[in-house]
Amino acid sequence: MTRVTTNPFDDDKLHEECGVFGIFGSPDAAALTALGLHALQHRGQEASGIVSFDGERFYPHRAIGLVGDTFGDAETIARLPGAAAIGHNRYATSGETAIRNIQPLYADFAFGGLALGHNGNLTNARDLRRILVEGGALFQSTTDTEVIQHLIANATGPRLLDRIIQALRQIEGAYSLVALSRRKVIGARDPLGVRPLVLGRLQDAWILTSETCALDIIGARYVRDVDPGEIVIIDNAGVHSHKPYPTVRQRPCIFEYIYFARPDSTHGGLNVYETRKRIGAELARESHVPVDAVIPVPDSGVPAALGYANEAGVPFELGLIRNHYVGRTFIEPSDEIRHLGVRLKHNANSAPLAGKDVVLVDDSIVRGTTSRKIVEMVRNAGAVSVHMRISSPPATHSCFYGVNTPSQEELLAHRHDVAGMTKEIGVDSLAFISIDGLYRAMAEPGRNEAAPQYCDACFTGDYPTRLTDKDGGNTQAQLSLLVGPA
Ligand code: SF4
């Protein structure tokens, strides 16, 4: 028997590396945090953790696995008492997840305990880590979140806020943070606002979380997005906003709208589902060919395919069915059937495909391996011609802002032009939405249409921050202490 992974790294998508949640002022803080993390499961399926505070002590629980498996029983939640808690979902960027990397990280500082959870990635974490280690810091994990912890520990100032501001001034890259101290829940978003963070309200409690879908699940009300560069402090006196950094033009991640965020979330004032439909409609305007049916690659291709089909006036059909019950691992009885792997997740539904010319709509092509298998599946189900339309521009560059991306050399769009990719994937035609078309689709009436107003670096190479570690020869997004000093 061969145990193989069907983990998300195999499914040929870019993946968010984390989701965060924090709550202050609820007697059910840990239970609500667990529910919030469950709603954010799509942002990280490798491991999750919660740290609560009951007025006297911090209580941590972290484990590898899905949120429901880790926090689904009443006993675990009962061991996390208190009216304040933060939680974190995580994707690992390497094959093995070390327990010590599971967030929130916790440490005792001179000012007291502090738990920290981070969505994003620092582009100068290795550089900072080297300086910290040379100064005597002892690291226990391989996450860049621990770099932030050490920077806070080394900072000075009468208030925790002063230390956090000092620490964050030194870091480059993308971060949406939640932190829990003895008296406060704290949220911070990087000055460019690359990763999302929203503020919500549930009765007397305040919530900070990555997406509005985590507010919906607990019946909380969306209050507002945390602004880029803003630090939000929540304590018994309410919510305090601090904006200590010079204002710069914000560059939120455009891929949140294309794929990462849940379609029922609202981000930066835009409903993700409606935005994806508009992108699909723009894609149809740019590159439609006459066909009998528009077929989404589920689930992520569905809203764009709906928008595409509506705009093109072509029937929308479910020609691919997704199995939602694929676990993290699967035991294959023999090596011979390993190539069937993609069918664990998708199967062609021959009724709407046989004898038809079809457009397949997907959100992105990363390595192209899954696309090729899906196209083959659709052809085997009887489709006469298969045209693929992609609701993002070609992904030609790696992400260094908290998204799991293969190396640039592995990206299909880096290795081939569209004609080459058409051949590699085996379709009759292939088209991507243009970067201009994407910005047109993102722009609601009255919005500033001038590009760039988002981070679009994986399509353009226009990285909105310095890439200190990469430029210093460290191309890995994640720190790895185990392979030696940077
Ligand atoms: Fe998002 Fe791409 Fe920018 Fe990464 S590089 S933050 S995935 S737009």
Tab-separated table of C-alpha atoms and ligand atoms in Angstrom:
chain	number	residue	atom	x	y	z
A	1	MET	CA	0.000	0.000	0.000
A	2	THR	CA	1.339	3.412	-0.884
A	3	ARG	CA	0.204	6.383	1.083
A	4	VAL	CA	0.216	9.411	-1.159
A	5	THR	CA	-0.802	12.887	-0.434
A	6	THR	CA	-3.688	14.587	-2.111
A	7	ASN	CA	-2.775	17.736	-0.333
A	8	PRO	CA	-3.490	21.119	-1.868
A	9	PHE	CA	0.052	21.435	-3.184
A	10	ASP	CA	-0.823	18.658	-5.593
A	11	ASP	CA	-3.912	20.291	-7.002
A	12	ASP	CA	-2.039	22.753	-9.156
A	13	LYS	CA	-3.358	25.910	-7.531
A	14	LEU	CA	-1.782	28.802	-5.723
A	15	HIS	CA	-2.759	28.649	-2.067
A	16	GLU	CA	-3.202	31.098	0.719
A	17	GLU	CA	-1.005	30.230	3.608
A	18	CYS	CA	-3.102	31.402	6.508
A	19	GLY	CA	-6.305	32.736	7.995
A	20	VAL	CA	-6.557	34.637	11.274
A	21	PHE	CA	-9.303	35.313	13.806
A	22	GLY	CA	-9.379	37.273	17.084
A	23	ILE	CA	-12.190	38.109	19.486
A	24	PHE	CA	-12.427	40.291	22.584
A	25	GLY	CA	-15.357	40.461	24.990
A	26	SER	CA	-17.279	37.214	24.625
A	27	PRO	CA	-17.689	34.454	27.228
A	28	ASP	CA	-17.570	32.000	24.321
A	29	ALA	CA	-14.364	33.401	22.833
A	30	ALA	CA	-12.675	30.062	22.083
A	31	ALA	CA	-15.810	28.423	20.638
A	32	LEU	CA	-16.465	31.422	18.387
A	33	THR	CA	-12.812	31.435	17.328
A	34	ALA	CA	-13.066	27.749	16.388
A	35	LEU	CA	-16.157	28.493	14.282
A	36	GLY	CA	-14.406	31.425	12.644
A	37	LEU	CA	-11.393	29.254	11.811
A	38	HIS	CA	-13.744	26.658	10.372
A	39	ALA	CA	-15.135	29.296	7.992
A	40	LEU	CA	-11.534	30.173	7.062
A	41	GLN	CA	-10.514	26.567	6.448
A	42	HIS	CA	-9.936	27.305	2.747
A	43	ARG	CA	-7.064	29.633	3.768
A	44	GLY	CA	-5.143	26.895	5.538
A	45	GLN	CA	-5.778	23.216	6.024
A	46	GLU	CA	-2.490	22.010	7.420
A	47	ALA	CA	-2.862	22.967	11.050
A	48	SER	CA	-4.715	25.301	13.376
A	49	GLY	CA	-4.375	26.783	16.824
A	50	ILE	CA	-6.166	28.915	19.395
A	51	VAL	CA	-4.785	30.815	22.380
A	52	SER	CA	-7.263	32.198	24.931
A	53	PHE	CA	-6.846	34.377	28.025
A	54	ASP	CA	-9.145	34.230	31.059
A	55	GLY	CA	-7.866	37.228	33.014
A	56	GLU	CA	-5.088	35.280	34.694
A	57	ARG	CA	-3.546	32.765	32.314
A	58	PHE	CA	-3.062	32.077	28.634
A	59	TYR	CA	-4.335	28.744	27.338
A	60	PRO	CA	-2.975	27.384	24.039
A	61	HIS	CA	-4.055	24.469	21.901
A	62	ARG	CA	-2.537	23.722	18.503
A	63	ALA	CA	-2.616	20.652	16.292
A	64	ILE	CA	-2.016	19.397	12.787
A	65	GLY	CA	-5.243	18.761	10.884
A	66	LEU	CA	-8.553	20.369	10.067
A	67	VAL	CA	-10.254	22.764	12.458
A	68	GLY	CA	-13.213	20.440	13.016
A	69	ASP	CA	-10.907	17.606	14.007
A	70	THR	CA	-8.867	19.775	16.367
A	71	PHE	CA	-11.551	21.953	17.948
A	72	GLY	CA	-14.736	19.983	17.288
A	73	ASP	CA	-15.217	18.625	20.798
A	74	ALA	CA	-16.534	20.446	23.853
A	75	GLU	CA	-13.674	19.262	26.108
A	76	THR	CA	-11.029	20.980	23.990
A	77	ILE	CA	-13.000	24.222	23.919
A	78	ALA	CA	-13.570	23.987	27.699
A	79	ARG	CA	-9.794	23.915	28.150
A	80	LEU	CA	-9.614	27.342	26.439
A	81	PRO	CA	-11.479	29.590	28.902
A	82	GLY	CA	-11.711	33.363	28.828
A	83	ALA	CA	-13.391	36.246	27.058
A	84	ALA	CA	-10.560	36.858	24.604
A	85	ALA	CA	-8.918	34.530	22.102
A	86	ILE	CA	-7.039	34.492	18.821
A	87	GLY	CA	-6.789	31.673	16.282
A	88	HIS	CA	-4.892	30.774	13.161
A	89	ASN	CA	-5.169	28.352	10.226
A	90	ARG	CA	-2.000	27.445	8.452
A	91	TYR	CA	-0.654	26.019	5.237
A	92	ALA	CA	2.862	24.729	5.480
A	93	THR	CA	5.222	25.669	2.700
A	94	SER	CA	7.297	22.563	3.053
A	95	GLY	CA	6.266	18.936	3.054
A	96	GLU	CA	6.424	18.499	6.781
A	97	THR	CA	4.591	20.541	9.335
A	98	ALA	CA	6.387	20.930	12.611
A	99	ILE	CA	4.141	21.355	15.632
A	100	ARG	CA	6.352	24.228	16.728
A	101	ASN	CA	5.403	26.170	13.600
A	102	ILE	CA	1.688	26.074	14.334
A	103	GLN	CA	0.347	29.458	15.285
A	104	PRO	CA	-0.604	31.441	17.273
A	105	LEU	CA	2.921	31.541	18.636
A	106	TYR	CA	3.135	32.454	22.306
A	107	ALA	CA	5.990	33.942	24.328
A	108	ASP	CA	6.552	35.598	27.693
A	109	PHE	CA	7.944	39.081	27.248
A	110	ALA	CA	9.177	41.628	29.790
A	111	PHE	CA	5.706	43.210	29.650
A	112	GLY	CA	3.834	39.886	29.948
A	113	GLY	CA	2.557	37.187	27.636
A	114	LEU	CA	1.746	37.781	23.988
A	115	ALA	CA	0.272	35.386	21.426
A	116	LEU	CA	0.683	36.180	17.740
A	117	GLY	CA	-0.851	34.894	14.508
A	118	HIS	CA	0.160	36.088	11.056
A	119	ASN	CA	-1.218	35.847	7.529
A	120	GLY	CA	1.265	36.923	4.902
A	121	ASN	CA	4.981	36.685	4.377
A	122	LEU	CA	7.866	38.965	5.186
A	123	THR	CA	10.247	39.586	2.325
A	124	ASN	CA	13.153	40.466	4.633
A	125	ALA	CA	12.571	37.806	7.318
A	126	ARG	CA	15.831	35.961	6.662
A	127	ASP	CA	17.800	39.158	6.745
A	128	LEU	CA	16.202	40.160	10.039
A	129	ARG	CA	16.601	36.678	11.469
A	130	ARG	CA	20.316	36.720	10.727
A	131	ILE	CA	20.693	40.011	12.559
A	132	LEU	CA	18.617	38.746	15.487
A	133	VAL	CA	20.531	35.486	15.753
A	134	GLU	CA	23.836	37.356	15.642
A	135	GLY	CA	22.451	39.404	18.522
A	136	GLY	CA	21.762	36.280	20.551
A	137	ALA	CA	18.157	35.451	19.723
A	138	LEU	CA	17.250	31.771	19.904
A	139	PHE	CA	14.605	30.735	17.392
A	140	GLN	CA	12.322	27.812	18.042
A	141	SER	CA	10.279	27.728	14.859
A	142	THR	CA	10.852	28.311	11.172
A	143	THR	CA	8.096	30.869	10.743
A	144	ASP	CA	8.651	34.511	10.006
A	145	THR	CA	6.048	35.213	12.691
A	146	GLU	CA	8.731	34.424	15.250
A	147	VAL	CA	10.875	37.145	13.707
A	148	ILE	CA	8.105	39.606	14.568
A	149	GLN	CA	8.038	38.221	18.124
A	150	HIS	CA	11.764	38.850	18.545
A	151	LEU	CA	11.475	42.341	17.095
A	152	ILE	CA	8.735	43.119	19.630
A	153	ALA	CA	10.900	41.667	22.431
A	154	ASN	CA	13.831	43.878	21.416
A	155	ALA	CA	11.730	47.010	21.011
A	156	THR	CA	11.442	49.610	23.714
A	157	GLY	CA	8.722	51.952	24.850
A	158	PRO	CA	6.240	52.350	27.646
A	159	ARG	CA	3.346	50.740	25.822
A	160	LEU	CA	2.902	47.492	23.906
A	161	LEU	CA	1.682	49.635	21.010
A	162	ASP	CA	5.050	51.436	20.891
A	163	ARG	CA	6.883	48.124	20.737
A	164	ILE	CA	4.613	46.792	17.991
A	165	ILE	CA	5.055	49.967	15.923
A	166	GLN	CA	8.840	49.722	16.302
A	167	ALA	CA	8.805	46.059	15.328
A	168	LEU	CA	6.563	46.500	12.303
A	169	ARG	CA	8.647	49.428	11.038
A	170	GLN	CA	11.485	46.995	10.447
A	171	ILE	CA	9.622	44.451	8.384
A	172	GLU	CA	8.932	44.381	4.665
A	173	GLY	CA	6.331	42.339	2.862
A	174	ALA	CA	2.753	41.408	3.640
A	175	TYR	CA	1.154	40.892	6.992
A	176	SER	CA	-2.236	40.798	8.597
A	177	LEU	CA	-1.635	40.113	12.267
A	178	VAL	CA	-3.771	39.297	15.267
A	179	ALA	CA	-2.231	39.373	18.745
A	180	LEU	CA	-3.505	38.670	22.244
A	181	SER	CA	-2.024	40.257	25.344
A	182	ARG	CA	-3.285	40.233	28.923
A	183	ARG	CA	-5.591	43.150	28.267
A	184	LYS	CA	-5.996	43.516	24.544
A	185	VAL	CA	-6.640	41.935	21.192
A	186	ILE	CA	-4.573	43.691	18.547
A	187	GLY	CA	-4.816	43.663	14.755
A	188	ALA	CA	-2.372	45.111	12.232
A	189	ARG	CA	-2.321	45.275	8.467
A	190	ASP	CA	0.725	46.126	6.379
A	191	PRO	CA	0.881	49.603	4.821
A	192	LEU	CA	0.060	48.221	1.348
A	193	GLY	CA	-2.870	46.165	2.652
A	194	VAL	CA	-1.756	43.109	0.671
A	195	ARG	CA	-3.568	40.602	2.888
A	196	PRO	CA	-7.102	41.226	4.153
A	197	LEU	CA	-8.267	41.958	7.710
A	198	VAL	CA	-11.761	43.011	8.752
A	199	LEU	CA	-13.389	44.245	11.943
A	200	GLY	CA	-16.717	42.854	13.143
A	201	ARG	CA	-19.104	43.130	16.061
A	202	LEU	CA	-21.115	40.485	17.897
A	203	GLN	CA	-23.174	41.948	20.747
A	204	ASP	CA	-20.494	43.315	23.124
A	205	ALA	CA	-17.632	41.506	21.448
A	206	TRP	CA	-15.251	42.818	18.798
A	207	ILE	CA	-13.767	40.558	16.152
A	208	LEU	CA	-10.767	40.781	13.820
A	209	THR	CA	-10.548	38.249	11.019
A	210	SER	CA	-9.276	37.594	7.511
A	211	GLU	CA	-12.637	37.418	5.757
A	212	THR	CA	-16.243	38.392	6.312
A	213	CYS	CA	-17.378	34.767	5.914
A	214	ALA	CA	-15.868	34.163	9.387
A	215	LEU	CA	-18.149	36.897	10.748
A	216	ASP	CA	-21.202	35.413	9.042
A	217	ILE	CA	-20.708	31.979	10.590
A	218	ILE	CA	-21.006	33.375	14.131
A	219	GLY	CA	-23.760	35.873	13.304
A	220	ALA	CA	-21.443	38.860	13.698
A	221	ARG	CA	-21.872	42.135	11.867
A	222	TYR	CA	-19.218	43.446	9.478
A	223	VAL	CA	-18.073	46.854	10.688
A	224	ARG	CA	-15.253	47.772	8.297
A	225	ASP	CA	-11.995	46.658	6.742
A	226	VAL	CA	-8.914	47.390	8.814
A	227	ASP	CA	-7.110	50.024	6.752
A	228	PRO	CA	-3.713	49.334	5.213
A	229	GLY	CA	-1.076	50.434	7.725
A	230	GLU	CA	-3.593	50.556	10.569
A	231	ILE	CA	-3.072	49.046	14.003
A	232	VAL	CA	-6.321	48.325	15.845
A	233	ILE	CA	-6.283	47.835	19.598
A	234	ILE	CA	-9.348	46.354	21.271
A	235	ASP	CA	-9.692	46.487	25.050
A	236	ASN	CA	-12.331	47.139	27.703
A	237	ALA	CA	-12.593	50.751	26.523
A	238	GLY	CA	-13.456	49.741	22.942
A	239	VAL	CA	-11.618	49.960	19.621
A	240	HIS	CA	-8.652	52.307	19.173
A	241	SER	CA	-7.199	52.993	15.763
A	242	HIS	CA	-3.576	53.963	15.176
A	243	LYS	CA	-1.982	54.847	11.845
A	244	PRO	CA	1.701	55.319	12.601
A	245	TYR	CA	3.134	54.860	9.108
A	246	PRO	CA	3.235	57.259	6.167
A	247	THR	CA	0.299	56.635	3.845
A	248	VAL	CA	1.260	54.858	0.654
A	249	ARG	CA	-0.857	53.736	-2.248
A	250	GLN	CA	-2.538	50.514	-1.209
A	251	ARG	CA	-1.940	47.328	-3.174
A	252	PRO	CA	-4.259	44.567	-1.905
A	253	CYS	CA	-3.739	41.151	-3.472
A	254	ILE	CA	-5.849	40.890	-6.616
A	255	PHE	CA	-5.744	37.088	-6.425
A	256	GLU	CA	-7.967	37.221	-3.332
A	257	TYR	CA	-10.766	38.247	-5.700
A	258	ILE	CA	-9.853	35.737	-8.395
A	259	TYR	CA	-9.437	32.652	-6.245
A	260	PHE	CA	-8.292	32.796	-2.584
A	261	ALA	CA	-11.192	34.409	-0.777
A	262	ARG	CA	-14.460	32.595	-0.311
A	263	PRO	CA	-17.044	33.827	-2.822
A	264	ASP	CA	-19.431	34.819	-0.030
A	265	SER	CA	-16.861	37.208	1.454
A	266	THR	CA	-16.733	40.941	0.861
A	267	HIS	CA	-13.282	42.426	0.616
A	268	GLY	CA	-12.369	46.066	0.132
A	269	GLY	CA	-16.053	46.848	-0.441
A	270	LEU	CA	-16.346	44.319	-3.279
A	271	ASN	CA	-18.382	41.137	-2.988
A	272	VAL	CA	-16.068	38.378	-4.153
A	273	TYR	CA	-18.761	36.365	-5.962
A	274	GLU	CA	-20.052	39.355	-7.938
A	275	THR	CA	-16.493	40.387	-8.748
A	276	ARG	CA	-15.691	36.921	-10.100
A	277	LYS	CA	-18.830	37.043	-12.266
A	278	ARG	CA	-17.745	40.398	-13.664
A	279	ILE	CA	-14.302	38.993	-14.420
A	280	GLY	CA	-15.964	36.079	-16.248
A	281	ALA	CA	-18.115	38.480	-18.259
A	282	GLU	CA	-15.055	40.499	-19.242
A	283	LEU	CA	-13.274	37.294	-20.219
A	284	ALA	CA	-16.195	36.422	-22.529
A	285	ARG	CA	-16.087	39.880	-24.092
A	286	GLU	CA	-12.384	39.469	-24.741
A	287	SER	CA	-12.173	35.943	-26.055
A	288	HIS	CA	-15.462	34.106	-26.616
A	289	VAL	CA	-15.712	31.522	-29.380
A	290	PRO	CA	-18.993	29.936	-30.529
A	291	VAL	CA	-19.685	26.807	-28.432
A	292	ASP	CA	-22.645	24.773	-27.158
A	293	ALA	CA	-21.921	25.056	-23.429
A	294	VAL	CA	-19.821	26.835	-20.821
A	295	ILE	CA	-18.398	24.409	-18.257
A	296	PRO	CA	-16.829	25.585	-14.971
A	297	VAL	CA	-13.873	23.787	-13.413
A	298	PRO	CA	-15.418	23.475	-9.948
A	299	ASP	CA	-15.522	24.935	-7.436
A	300	SER	CA	-13.373	27.966	-7.952
A	301	GLY	CA	-14.190	28.419	-11.649
A	302	VAL	CA	-17.968	28.526	-11.068
A	303	PRO	CA	-18.669	32.255	-10.520
A	304	ALA	CA	-16.438	33.322	-13.445
A	305	ALA	CA	-18.083	30.678	-15.672
A	306	LEU	CA	-21.518	31.986	-14.702
A	307	GLY	CA	-20.501	35.512	-15.638
A	308	TYR	CA	-18.956	34.228	-18.851
A	309	ALA	CA	-22.052	32.188	-19.843
A	310	ASN	CA	-24.432	35.078	-19.100
A	311	GLU	CA	-22.357	37.486	-21.149
A	312	ALA	CA	-21.887	35.045	-24.057
A	313	GLY	CA	-25.527	33.893	-24.005
A	314	VAL	CA	-24.430	30.250	-23.902
A	315	PRO	CA	-25.890	27.548	-21.589
A	316	PHE	CA	-23.989	27.015	-18.342
A	317	GLU	CA	-23.613	23.279	-17.697
A	318	LEU	CA	-22.022	21.187	-14.950
A	319	GLY	CA	-19.790	19.043	-17.111
A	320	LEU	CA	-17.318	18.425	-14.289
A	321	ILE	CA	-18.364	17.216	-10.861
A	322	ARG	CA	-16.168	17.724	-7.847
A	323	ASN	CA	-15.861	15.232	-5.020
A	324	HIS	CA	-15.880	17.281	-1.814
A	325	TYR	CA	-14.892	14.434	0.440
A	326	VAL	CA	-11.280	14.034	-0.608
A	327	GLY	CA	-9.177	13.995	2.521
A	328	ARG	CA	-5.643	15.130	3.052
A	329	THR	CA	-4.242	11.712	2.300
A	330	PHE	CA	-5.410	8.748	0.334
A	331	ILE	CA	-4.160	5.213	0.296
A	332	GLU	CA	-3.574	3.990	-3.214
A	333	PRO	CA	-3.536	0.227	-3.564
A	334	SER	CA	-0.882	0.216	-6.262
A	335	ASP	CA	1.470	2.481	-8.163
A	336	GLU	CA	-0.339	1.650	-11.400
A	337	ILE	CA	-3.370	3.748	-10.538
A	338	ARG	CA	-1.482	6.723	-9.190
A	339	HIS	CA	-2.095	8.577	-12.454
A	340	LEU	CA	-5.821	8.486	-11.696
A	341	GLY	CA	-5.187	10.978	-8.864
A	342	VAL	CA	-6.994	13.924	-10.450
A	343	ARG	CA	-10.186	11.838	-10.515
A	344	LEU	CA	-10.197	11.866	-6.753
A	345	LYS	CA	-11.343	15.440	-7.057
A	346	HIS	CA	-13.009	15.786	-10.464
A	347	ASN	CA	-15.037	13.574	-12.764
A	348	ALA	CA	-16.444	14.405	-16.182
A	349	ASN	CA	-20.226	14.338	-16.482
A	350	SER	CA	-20.732	13.051	-20.031
A	351	ALA	CA	-24.387	14.154	-20.500
A	352	PRO	CA	-23.642	17.863	-21.132
A	353	LEU	CA	-20.319	17.126	-22.875
A	354	ALA	CA	-20.916	14.358	-25.438
A	355	GLY	CA	-20.961	15.668	-28.992
A	356	LYS	CA	-20.557	19.278	-27.823
A	357	ASP	CA	-18.155	22.125	-28.394
A	358	VAL	CA	-17.403	23.519	-24.947
A	359	VAL	CA	-15.603	26.335	-23.172
A	360	LEU	CA	-13.985	25.289	-19.888
A	361	VAL	CA	-13.602	28.182	-17.434
A	362	ASP	CA	-10.995	28.017	-14.668
A	363	ASP	CA	-9.526	30.691	-12.413
A	364	SER	CA	-5.830	30.054	-13.092
A	365	ILE	CA	-3.166	27.806	-14.545
A	366	VAL	CA	-0.157	27.190	-12.342
A	367	ARG	CA	1.894	24.191	-13.497
A	368	GLY	CA	-0.760	23.061	-15.959
A	369	THR	CA	-0.696	19.436	-14.840
A	370	THR	CA	-4.276	19.351	-13.560
A	371	SER	CA	-5.591	21.357	-16.509
A	372	ARG	CA	-4.113	18.825	-18.915
A	373	LYS	CA	-5.805	15.919	-17.112
A	374	ILE	CA	-9.139	17.687	-16.900
A	375	VAL	CA	-9.076	18.480	-20.617
A	376	GLU	CA	-8.298	14.848	-21.380
A	377	MET	CA	-11.191	13.795	-19.167
A	378	VAL	CA	-13.582	16.152	-20.943
A	379	ARG	CA	-12.483	14.884	-24.353
A	380	ASN	CA	-12.883	11.273	-23.228
A	381	ALA	CA	-16.442	12.141	-22.135
A	382	GLY	CA	-17.196	12.975	-25.768
A	383	ALA	CA	-16.597	16.710	-26.151
A	384	VAL	CA	-15.919	17.569	-29.804
A	385	SER	CA	-13.808	20.630	-29.101
A	386	VAL	CA	-12.477	22.046	-25.826
A	387	HIS	CA	-11.634	25.745	-25.468
A	388	MET	CA	-10.145	26.879	-22.171
A	389	ARG	CA	-10.713	30.357	-20.771
A	390	ILE	CA	-8.885	31.531	-17.660
A	391	SER	CA	-10.196	34.294	-15.398
A	392	SER	CA	-6.710	35.513	-14.482
A	393	PRO	CA	-3.794	36.658	-16.643
A	394	PRO	CA	-0.957	34.145	-17.136
A	395	ALA	CA	0.812	33.531	-13.792
A	396	THR	CA	4.420	34.197	-14.775
A	397	HIS	CA	5.968	35.129	-11.414
A	398	SER	CA	6.156	33.644	-7.918
A	399	CYS	CA	4.425	35.252	-4.960
A	400	PHE	CA	6.479	36.325	-1.952
A	401	TYR	CA	3.551	37.657	0.056
A	402	GLY	CA	2.149	34.604	1.808
A	403	VAL	CA	0.928	32.470	-1.058
A	404	ASN	CA	2.268	29.037	-1.775
A	405	THR	CA	3.716	29.268	-5.293
A	406	PRO	CA	6.004	26.906	-7.152
A	407	SER	CA	9.330	28.293	-8.309
A	408	GLN	CA	9.065	30.538	-11.336
A	409	GLU	CA	10.606	27.830	-13.534
A	410	GLU	CA	7.687	25.517	-12.716
A	411	LEU	CA	5.017	27.990	-13.763
A	412	LEU	CA	3.635	26.963	-17.137
A	413	ALA	CA	3.202	30.572	-18.213
A	414	HIS	CA	6.841	31.300	-17.439
A	415	ARG	CA	7.993	28.472	-19.686
A	416	HIS	CA	5.566	28.930	-22.604
A	417	ASP	CA	3.663	31.575	-24.470
A	418	VAL	CA	-0.082	31.053	-24.988
A	419	ALA	CA	0.499	28.994	-28.137
A	420	GLY	CA	2.895	26.731	-26.224
A	421	MET	CA	0.501	26.406	-23.293
A	422	THR	CA	-2.341	25.538	-25.692
A	423	LYS	CA	-0.266	22.632	-26.917
A	424	GLU	CA	0.853	21.559	-23.442
A	425	ILE	CA	-2.691	21.468	-22.089
A	426	GLY	CA	-4.125	19.900	-25.219
A	427	VAL	CA	-6.970	22.342	-25.881
A	428	ASP	CA	-8.327	23.630	-29.179
A	429	SER	CA	-7.825	27.181	-27.969
A	430	LEU	CA	-6.681	28.917	-24.796
A	431	ALA	CA	-7.166	32.496	-23.642
A	432	PHE	CA	-6.515	34.391	-20.415
A	433	ILE	CA	-8.187	37.585	-19.332
A	434	SER	CA	-5.837	40.492	-20.031
A	435	ILE	CA	-4.471	42.509	-17.138
A	436	ASP	CA	-6.388	45.520	-18.478
A	437	GLY	CA	-9.534	43.435	-18.724
A	438	LEU	CA	-9.057	42.273	-15.139
A	439	TYR	CA	-8.761	45.866	-13.923
A	440	ARG	CA	-11.838	46.824	-15.968
A	441	ALA	CA	-13.766	44.010	-14.293
A	442	MET	CA	-12.577	45.040	-10.832
A	443	ALA	CA	-13.613	48.633	-11.322
A	444	GLU	CA	-17.062	49.492	-10.106
A	445	PRO	CA	-18.544	52.795	-11.219
A	446	GLY	CA	-16.764	55.609	-9.462
A	447	ARG	CA	-13.725	53.562	-8.526
A	448	ASN	CA	-10.304	54.613	-9.586
A	449	GLU	CA	-9.498	52.569	-12.687
A	450	ALA	CA	-5.836	53.508	-12.917
A	451	ALA	CA	-3.585	50.497	-12.585
A	452	PRO	CA	-1.893	49.290	-10.501
A	453	GLN	CA	-4.278	49.634	-7.598
A	454	TYR	CA	-3.756	46.052	-6.485
A	455	CYS	CA	-0.788	43.775	-6.113
A	456	ASP	CA	-0.704	41.923	-9.416
A	457	ALA	CA	2.932	40.831	-9.229
A	458	CYS	CA	2.343	37.168	-10.087
A	459	PHE	CA	1.038	38.366	-13.474
A	460	THR	CA	3.261	41.374	-14.052
A	461	GLY	CA	6.416	40.970	-11.932
A	462	ASP	CA	5.651	44.398	-10.451
A	463	TYR	CA	6.346	43.574	-6.797
A	464	PRO	CA	5.122	46.383	-4.565
A	465	THR	CA	7.854	45.925	-1.918
A	466	ARG	CA	11.546	45.255	-1.897
A	467	LEU	CA	12.370	41.540	-2.028
A	468	THR	CA	15.342	41.742	0.298
A	469	ASP	CA	15.672	38.019	0.943
A	470	LYS	CA	15.191	37.037	-2.682
A	471	ASP	CA	17.604	39.672	-3.921
A	472	GLY	CA	20.060	38.351	-1.344
A	473	GLY	CA	19.839	34.920	-2.938
A	474	ASN	CA	17.178	33.410	-0.692
A	475	THR	CA	14.289	32.476	-2.926
A	476	GLN	CA	12.417	30.348	-0.403
A	477	ALA	CA	9.437	32.148	0.962
A	478	GLN	CA	9.630	30.397	4.324
A	479	LEU	CA	12.499	30.465	6.765
A	480	SER	CA	14.224	27.191	7.327
A	481	LEU	CA	16.494	27.174	10.296
A	482	LEU	CA	17.199	23.509	9.906
A	483	VAL	CA	19.260	23.891	6.765
A	484	GLY	CA	21.682	26.338	8.289
A	485	PRO	CA	22.130	30.049	8.561
A	486	ALA	CA	20.872	32.318	5.843
B	1	SF4	FE1	-1.522	38.152	-4.621
B	1	SF4	FE2	-0.047	37.532	-6.759
B	1	SF4	FE3	0.530	39.706	-5.290
B	1	SF4	FE4	0.948	37.266	-4.324
B	1	SF4	S1	1.999	38.208	-6.084
B	1	SF4	S2	0.039	38.991	-3.241
B	1	SF4	S3	-0.776	36.119	-5.188
B	1	SF4	S4	-1.323	39.317	-6.524
